[in-house]
Amino acid sequence: MDPQPKPRMTVDEFLVWCETAPGRHELVKGEVIAMAPERVRHAEAKLAVVDALRHGLRAAGVPCRAMPDGMTVRIDSHTAFEPDALVYCGPRLDPDAVEVPAPVVVVEVLSPGTRRTDTGIKLAAYVRLPSVAHDLVIDAQERLVLHHRRGAEAIETRIAREGTLRLDPPGFAVAVEDLLPEP
């Protein structure tokens, strides 16, 4: 006997549902996906990323904001992700907003359970968004950053273990070592 198919949701329905649902979730092609509890390494890496992004934005005087996880990025009407960090530019969002409509930088920190998703369907989805100029994938264990940057005609990828990443647009730089948690 076939199990009943799971009901599919739109992103709008999902965002309403999330307001009362326990835990953290993402929506992929209308299906709710529960996010696993995170490990200390993952939490420390996310904290390092947000700190580095905020410092870089402040130092450059760029009118953008770095946000930690918890904010939703809508990919299409049936898919929405919650990156580990992001940067958006322009006016400050409504304090009650749960969605960032036009992120410029999205960041995913790899964990054992998310490695394939973060470097596969999420990367492909984020680069579909015209606002996303940079997708950073942080590998805290290997101590490297995969920097996917929107070029004039293609997505350009750099694997960085040291040095500085220039995130233009929006116009700031961040040291690779600052994006990684302390060893």
PDB file of C-alpha atoms in Angstrom:
ATOM      1  CA  MET A   1       0.000   0.000   0.000  1.00  0.00           C
ATOM      2  CA  ASP A   2       1.404   3.397  -1.007  1.00  0.00           C
ATOM      3  CA  PRO A   3       1.698   5.997   1.734  1.00  0.00           C
ATOM      4  CA  GLN A   4      -0.405   9.110   1.379  1.00  0.00           C
ATOM      5  CA  PRO A   5       1.458  11.850  -0.505  1.00  0.00           C
ATOM      6  CA  LYS A   6       2.574  14.742   1.681  1.00  0.00           C
ATOM      7  CA  PRO A   7       0.600  17.923   1.154  1.00  0.00           C
ATOM      8  CA  ARG A   8       2.516  20.523  -0.849  1.00  0.00           C
ATOM      9  CA  MET A   9       2.778  24.130   0.298  1.00  0.00           C
ATOM     10  CA  THR A  10       3.496  27.422  -1.337  1.00  0.00           C
ATOM     11  CA  VAL A  11       6.127  29.636   0.250  1.00  0.00           C
ATOM     12  CA  ASP A  12       3.389  31.936   1.545  1.00  0.00           C
ATOM     13  CA  GLU A  13       1.620  29.003   3.241  1.00  0.00           C
ATOM     14  CA  PHE A  14       4.956  27.744   4.559  1.00  0.00           C
ATOM     15  CA  LEU A  15       5.838  31.090   6.155  1.00  0.00           C
ATOM     16  CA  VAL A  16       2.482  31.157   7.963  1.00  0.00           C
ATOM     17  CA  TRP A  17       2.921  27.523   9.062  1.00  0.00           C
ATOM     18  CA  CYS A  18       6.465  28.224  10.354  1.00  0.00           C
ATOM     19  CA  GLU A  19       5.191  30.854  12.777  1.00  0.00           C
ATOM     20  CA  THR A  20       3.775  28.107  15.027  1.00  0.00           C
ATOM     21  CA  ALA A  21       5.818  25.051  13.994  1.00  0.00           C
ATOM     22  CA  PRO A  22       8.516  23.934  16.421  1.00  0.00           C
ATOM     23  CA  GLY A  23      12.076  23.662  15.088  1.00  0.00           C
ATOM     24  CA  ARG A  24      13.594  24.996  11.897  1.00  0.00           C
ATOM     25  CA  HIS A  25      12.476  24.053   8.405  1.00  0.00           C
ATOM     26  CA  GLU A  26      13.002  24.764   4.735  1.00  0.00           C
ATOM     27  CA  LEU A  27      10.663  24.255   1.796  1.00  0.00           C
ATOM     28  CA  VAL A  28      11.830  22.350  -1.287  1.00  0.00           C
ATOM     29  CA  LYS A  29       9.432  22.033  -4.226  1.00  0.00           C
ATOM     30  CA  GLY A  30       6.518  22.426  -1.828  1.00  0.00           C
ATOM     31  CA  GLU A  31       7.739  19.824   0.666  1.00  0.00           C
ATOM     32  CA  VAL A  32       8.655  20.817   4.225  1.00  0.00           C
ATOM     33  CA  ILE A  33      12.128  19.651   5.188  1.00  0.00           C
ATOM     34  CA  ALA A  34      13.072  19.645   8.898  1.00  0.00           C
ATOM     35  CA  MET A  35      16.536  20.943   9.673  1.00  0.00           C
ATOM     36  CA  ALA A  36      18.673  18.808  11.989  1.00  0.00           C
ATOM     37  CA  PRO A  37      20.010  20.151  15.281  1.00  0.00           C
ATOM     38  CA  GLU A  38      23.397  21.741  14.788  1.00  0.00           C
ATOM     39  CA  ARG A  39      26.752  20.981  16.307  1.00  0.00           C
ATOM     40  CA  VAL A  40      28.993  23.432  18.139  1.00  0.00           C
ATOM     41  CA  ARG A  41      31.413  23.574  15.166  1.00  0.00           C
ATOM     42  CA  HIS A  42      28.543  24.664  12.909  1.00  0.00           C
ATOM     43  CA  ALA A  43      27.274  27.316  15.342  1.00  0.00           C
ATOM     44  CA  GLU A  44      30.786  28.731  15.855  1.00  0.00           C
ATOM     45  CA  ALA A  45      31.331  28.881  12.096  1.00  0.00           C
ATOM     46  CA  LYS A  46      28.051  30.742  11.574  1.00  0.00           C
ATOM     47  CA  LEU A  47      28.978  33.235  14.290  1.00  0.00           C
ATOM     48  CA  ALA A  48      32.402  33.845  12.688  1.00  0.00           C
ATOM     49  CA  VAL A  49      30.756  34.441   9.302  1.00  0.00           C
ATOM     50  CA  VAL A  50      28.228  36.978  10.579  1.00  0.00           C
ATOM     51  CA  ASP A  51      30.909  38.805  12.591  1.00  0.00           C
ATOM     52  CA  ALA A  52      33.225  38.943   9.557  1.00  0.00           C
ATOM     53  CA  LEU A  53      30.479  40.157   7.224  1.00  0.00           C
ATOM     54  CA  ARG A  54      29.348  42.864   9.658  1.00  0.00           C
ATOM     55  CA  HIS A  55      32.916  44.049  10.210  1.00  0.00           C
ATOM     56  CA  GLY A  56      33.598  44.167   6.466  1.00  0.00           C
ATOM     57  CA  LEU A  57      30.410  46.123   5.762  1.00  0.00           C
ATOM     58  CA  ARG A  58      31.124  48.636   8.533  1.00  0.00           C
ATOM     59  CA  ALA A  59      34.755  49.098   7.493  1.00  0.00           C
ATOM     60  CA  ALA A  60      33.707  49.841   3.898  1.00  0.00           C
ATOM     61  CA  GLY A  61      30.753  52.026   4.899  1.00  0.00           C
ATOM     62  CA  VAL A  62      28.469  50.016   2.639  1.00  0.00           C
ATOM     63  CA  PRO A  63      24.717  50.568   3.273  1.00  0.00           C
ATOM     64  CA  CYS A  64      23.982  46.869   3.698  1.00  0.00           C
ATOM     65  CA  ARG A  65      23.212  44.547   6.603  1.00  0.00           C
ATOM     66  CA  ALA A  66      24.490  41.110   7.526  1.00  0.00           C
ATOM     67  CA  MET A  67      21.904  38.765   8.971  1.00  0.00           C
ATOM     68  CA  PRO A  68      22.315  35.451  10.806  1.00  0.00           C
ATOM     69  CA  ASP A  69      20.314  32.339  10.033  1.00  0.00           C
ATOM     70  CA  GLY A  70      16.617  32.494  10.665  1.00  0.00           C
ATOM     71  CA  MET A  71      15.759  34.655   7.658  1.00  0.00           C
ATOM     72  CA  THR A  72      13.973  33.068   4.701  1.00  0.00           C
ATOM     73  CA  VAL A  73      15.070  33.463   1.082  1.00  0.00           C
ATOM     74  CA  ARG A  74      12.330  32.701  -1.444  1.00  0.00           C
ATOM     75  CA  ILE A  75      13.625  30.908  -4.525  1.00  0.00           C
ATOM     76  CA  ASP A  76      10.286  30.463  -6.278  1.00  0.00           C
ATOM     77  CA  SER A  77       6.655  29.930  -5.290  1.00  0.00           C
ATOM     78  CA  HIS A  78       7.364  26.469  -3.779  1.00  0.00           C
ATOM     79  CA  THR A  79      10.970  26.662  -2.545  1.00  0.00           C
ATOM     80  CA  ALA A  80      12.461  28.710   0.299  1.00  0.00           C
ATOM     81  CA  PHE A  81      15.746  28.299   2.125  1.00  0.00           C
ATOM     82  CA  GLU A  82      17.212  29.620   5.352  1.00  0.00           C
ATOM     83  CA  PRO A  83      20.882  30.347   4.656  1.00  0.00           C
ATOM     84  CA  ASP A  84      23.335  30.341   7.559  1.00  0.00           C
ATOM     85  CA  ALA A  85      24.005  34.043   6.919  1.00  0.00           C
ATOM     86  CA  LEU A  86      23.235  36.620   4.267  1.00  0.00           C
ATOM     87  CA  VAL A  87      23.779  40.233   3.271  1.00  0.00           C
ATOM     88  CA  TYR A  88      21.100  42.496   1.858  1.00  0.00           C
ATOM     89  CA  CYS A  89      21.361  46.133   0.811  1.00  0.00           C
ATOM     90  CA  GLY A  90      19.000  49.064   0.778  1.00  0.00           C
ATOM     91  CA  PRO A  91      16.527  50.222   3.368  1.00  0.00           C
ATOM     92  CA  ARG A  92      16.285  48.357   6.627  1.00  0.00           C
ATOM     93  CA  LEU A  93      13.646  45.625   6.501  1.00  0.00           C
ATOM     94  CA  ASP A  94      10.524  45.715   8.632  1.00  0.00           C
ATOM     95  CA  PRO A  95      11.557  44.419  12.093  1.00  0.00           C
ATOM     96  CA  ASP A  96       8.781  41.792  11.902  1.00  0.00           C
ATOM     97  CA  ALA A  97       9.816  40.476   8.464  1.00  0.00           C
ATOM     98  CA  VAL A  98      10.839  36.823   8.197  1.00  0.00           C
ATOM     99  CA  GLU A  99      11.861  36.981   4.554  1.00  0.00           C
ATOM    100  CA  VAL A 100      14.730  38.810   2.849  1.00  0.00           C
ATOM    101  CA  PRO A 101      13.541  39.557  -0.681  1.00  0.00           C
ATOM    102  CA  ALA A 102      16.834  40.404  -2.423  1.00  0.00           C
ATOM    103  CA  PRO A 103      19.967  39.050  -0.739  1.00  0.00           C
ATOM    104  CA  VAL A 104      23.268  40.021  -2.379  1.00  0.00           C
ATOM    105  CA  VAL A 105      25.425  37.489  -0.499  1.00  0.00           C
ATOM    106  CA  VAL A 106      24.223  34.109   0.800  1.00  0.00           C
ATOM    107  CA  VAL A 107      26.316  31.840   2.996  1.00  0.00           C
ATOM    108  CA  GLU A 108      25.987  28.167   3.819  1.00  0.00           C
ATOM    109  CA  VAL A 109      28.199  26.432   6.389  1.00  0.00           C
ATOM    110  CA  LEU A 110      28.763  22.790   5.534  1.00  0.00           C
ATOM    111  CA  SER A 111      27.844  20.083   7.986  1.00  0.00           C
ATOM    112  CA  PRO A 112      27.919  16.305   7.500  1.00  0.00           C
ATOM    113  CA  GLY A 113      24.198  16.200   6.748  1.00  0.00           C
ATOM    114  CA  THR A 114      24.025  19.236   4.446  1.00  0.00           C
ATOM    115  CA  ARG A 115      27.171  18.997   2.307  1.00  0.00           C
ATOM    116  CA  ARG A 116      25.413  17.653  -0.827  1.00  0.00           C
ATOM    117  CA  THR A 117      22.435  19.977  -0.498  1.00  0.00           C
ATOM    118  CA  ASP A 118      24.513  23.110   0.171  1.00  0.00           C
ATOM    119  CA  THR A 119      26.799  22.511  -2.814  1.00  0.00           C
ATOM    120  CA  GLY A 120      24.051  21.159  -5.066  1.00  0.00           C
ATOM    121  CA  ILE A 121      20.429  22.242  -5.061  1.00  0.00           C
ATOM    122  CA  LYS A 122      20.955  25.290  -2.829  1.00  0.00           C
ATOM    123  CA  LEU A 123      23.814  26.635  -4.922  1.00  0.00           C
ATOM    124  CA  ALA A 124      21.815  26.104  -8.124  1.00  0.00           C
ATOM    125  CA  ALA A 125      18.799  27.799  -6.561  1.00  0.00           C
ATOM    126  CA  TYR A 126      20.627  30.799  -5.108  1.00  0.00           C
ATOM    127  CA  VAL A 127      22.354  31.635  -8.385  1.00  0.00           C
ATOM    128  CA  ARG A 128      18.926  31.697 -10.087  1.00  0.00           C
ATOM    129  CA  LEU A 129      18.097  34.775  -8.000  1.00  0.00           C
ATOM    130  CA  PRO A 130      19.172  37.912  -9.893  1.00  0.00           C
ATOM    131  CA  SER A 131      20.065  39.735  -6.657  1.00  0.00           C
ATOM    132  CA  VAL A 132      22.587  37.109  -5.490  1.00  0.00           C
ATOM    133  CA  ALA A 133      26.076  38.203  -6.541  1.00  0.00           C
ATOM    134  CA  HIS A 134      27.984  35.866  -4.190  1.00  0.00           C
ATOM    135  CA  ASP A 135      27.358  32.415  -2.740  1.00  0.00           C
ATOM    136  CA  LEU A 136      29.866  31.470  -0.040  1.00  0.00           C
ATOM    137  CA  VAL A 137      30.143  27.883   1.153  1.00  0.00           C
ATOM    138  CA  ILE A 138      32.161  27.577   4.350  1.00  0.00           C
ATOM    139  CA  ASP A 139      33.935  24.306   5.078  1.00  0.00           C
ATOM    140  CA  ALA A 140      35.064  24.731   8.695  1.00  0.00           C
ATOM    141  CA  GLN A 141      36.657  21.276   8.883  1.00  0.00           C
ATOM    142  CA  GLU A 142      38.803  21.743   5.769  1.00  0.00           C
ATOM    143  CA  ARG A 143      39.281  25.458   6.625  1.00  0.00           C
ATOM    144  CA  LEU A 144      38.308  26.779   3.214  1.00  0.00           C
ATOM    145  CA  VAL A 145      35.705  28.918   1.496  1.00  0.00           C
ATOM    146  CA  LEU A 146      34.108  28.134  -1.855  1.00  0.00           C
ATOM    147  CA  HIS A 147      33.314  31.534  -3.356  1.00  0.00           C
ATOM    148  CA  HIS A 148      30.812  31.413  -6.222  1.00  0.00           C
ATOM    149  CA  ARG A 149      30.623  34.861  -7.843  1.00  0.00           C
ATOM    150  CA  ARG A 150      28.272  36.010 -10.562  1.00  0.00           C
ATOM    151  CA  GLY A 151      30.441  37.017 -13.525  1.00  0.00           C
ATOM    152  CA  ALA A 152      29.380  38.800 -16.690  1.00  0.00           C
ATOM    153  CA  GLU A 153      28.492  35.546 -18.459  1.00  0.00           C
ATOM    154  CA  ALA A 154      28.953  32.731 -15.957  1.00  0.00           C
ATOM    155  CA  ILE A 155      29.330  31.822 -12.299  1.00  0.00           C
ATOM    156  CA  GLU A 156      33.003  31.962 -11.342  1.00  0.00           C
ATOM    157  CA  THR A 157      34.255  29.743  -8.518  1.00  0.00           C
ATOM    158  CA  ARG A 158      37.281  30.257  -6.302  1.00  0.00           C
ATOM    159  CA  ILE A 159      38.496  27.934  -3.560  1.00  0.00           C
ATOM    160  CA  ALA A 160      40.161  30.083  -0.902  1.00  0.00           C
ATOM    161  CA  ARG A 161      42.128  28.995   2.149  1.00  0.00           C
ATOM    162  CA  GLU A 162      43.704  32.401   2.800  1.00  0.00           C
ATOM    163  CA  GLY A 163      43.715  35.950   1.526  1.00  0.00           C
ATOM    164  CA  THR A 164      40.825  38.302   0.993  1.00  0.00           C
ATOM    165  CA  LEU A 165      37.500  37.862  -0.766  1.00  0.00           C
ATOM    166  CA  ARG A 166      36.281  40.941  -2.598  1.00  0.00           C
ATOM    167  CA  LEU A 167      32.479  40.985  -2.474  1.00  0.00           C
ATOM    168  CA  ASP A 168      31.633  43.516  -5.155  1.00  0.00           C
ATOM    169  CA  PRO A 169      28.811  44.221  -5.414  1.00  0.00           C
ATOM    170  CA  PRO A 170      28.025  45.435  -2.824  1.00  0.00           C
ATOM    171  CA  GLY A 171      31.590  46.695  -2.359  1.00  0.00           C
ATOM    172  CA  PHE A 172      33.417  45.278   0.653  1.00  0.00           C
ATOM    173  CA  ALA A 173      36.129  42.776   1.447  1.00  0.00           C
ATOM    174  CA  VAL A 174      36.511  40.088   4.065  1.00  0.00           C
ATOM    175  CA  ALA A 175      39.513  38.006   5.061  1.00  0.00           C
ATOM    176  CA  VAL A 176      39.071  34.285   4.496  1.00  0.00           C
ATOM    177  CA  GLU A 177      40.462  33.500   7.954  1.00  0.00           C
ATOM    178  CA  ASP A 178      37.799  35.774   9.512  1.00  0.00           C
ATOM    179  CA  LEU A 179      35.056  33.679   7.916  1.00  0.00           C
ATOM    180  CA  LEU A 180      36.332  30.543   9.654  1.00  0.00           C
ATOM    181  CA  PRO A 181      35.926  29.699  13.338  1.00  0.00           C
ATOM    182  CA  GLU A 182      38.983  29.522  15.527  1.00  0.00           C
ATOM    183  CA  PRO A 183      40.714  26.146  15.083  1.00  0.00           C
TER     184      PRO A 183
END
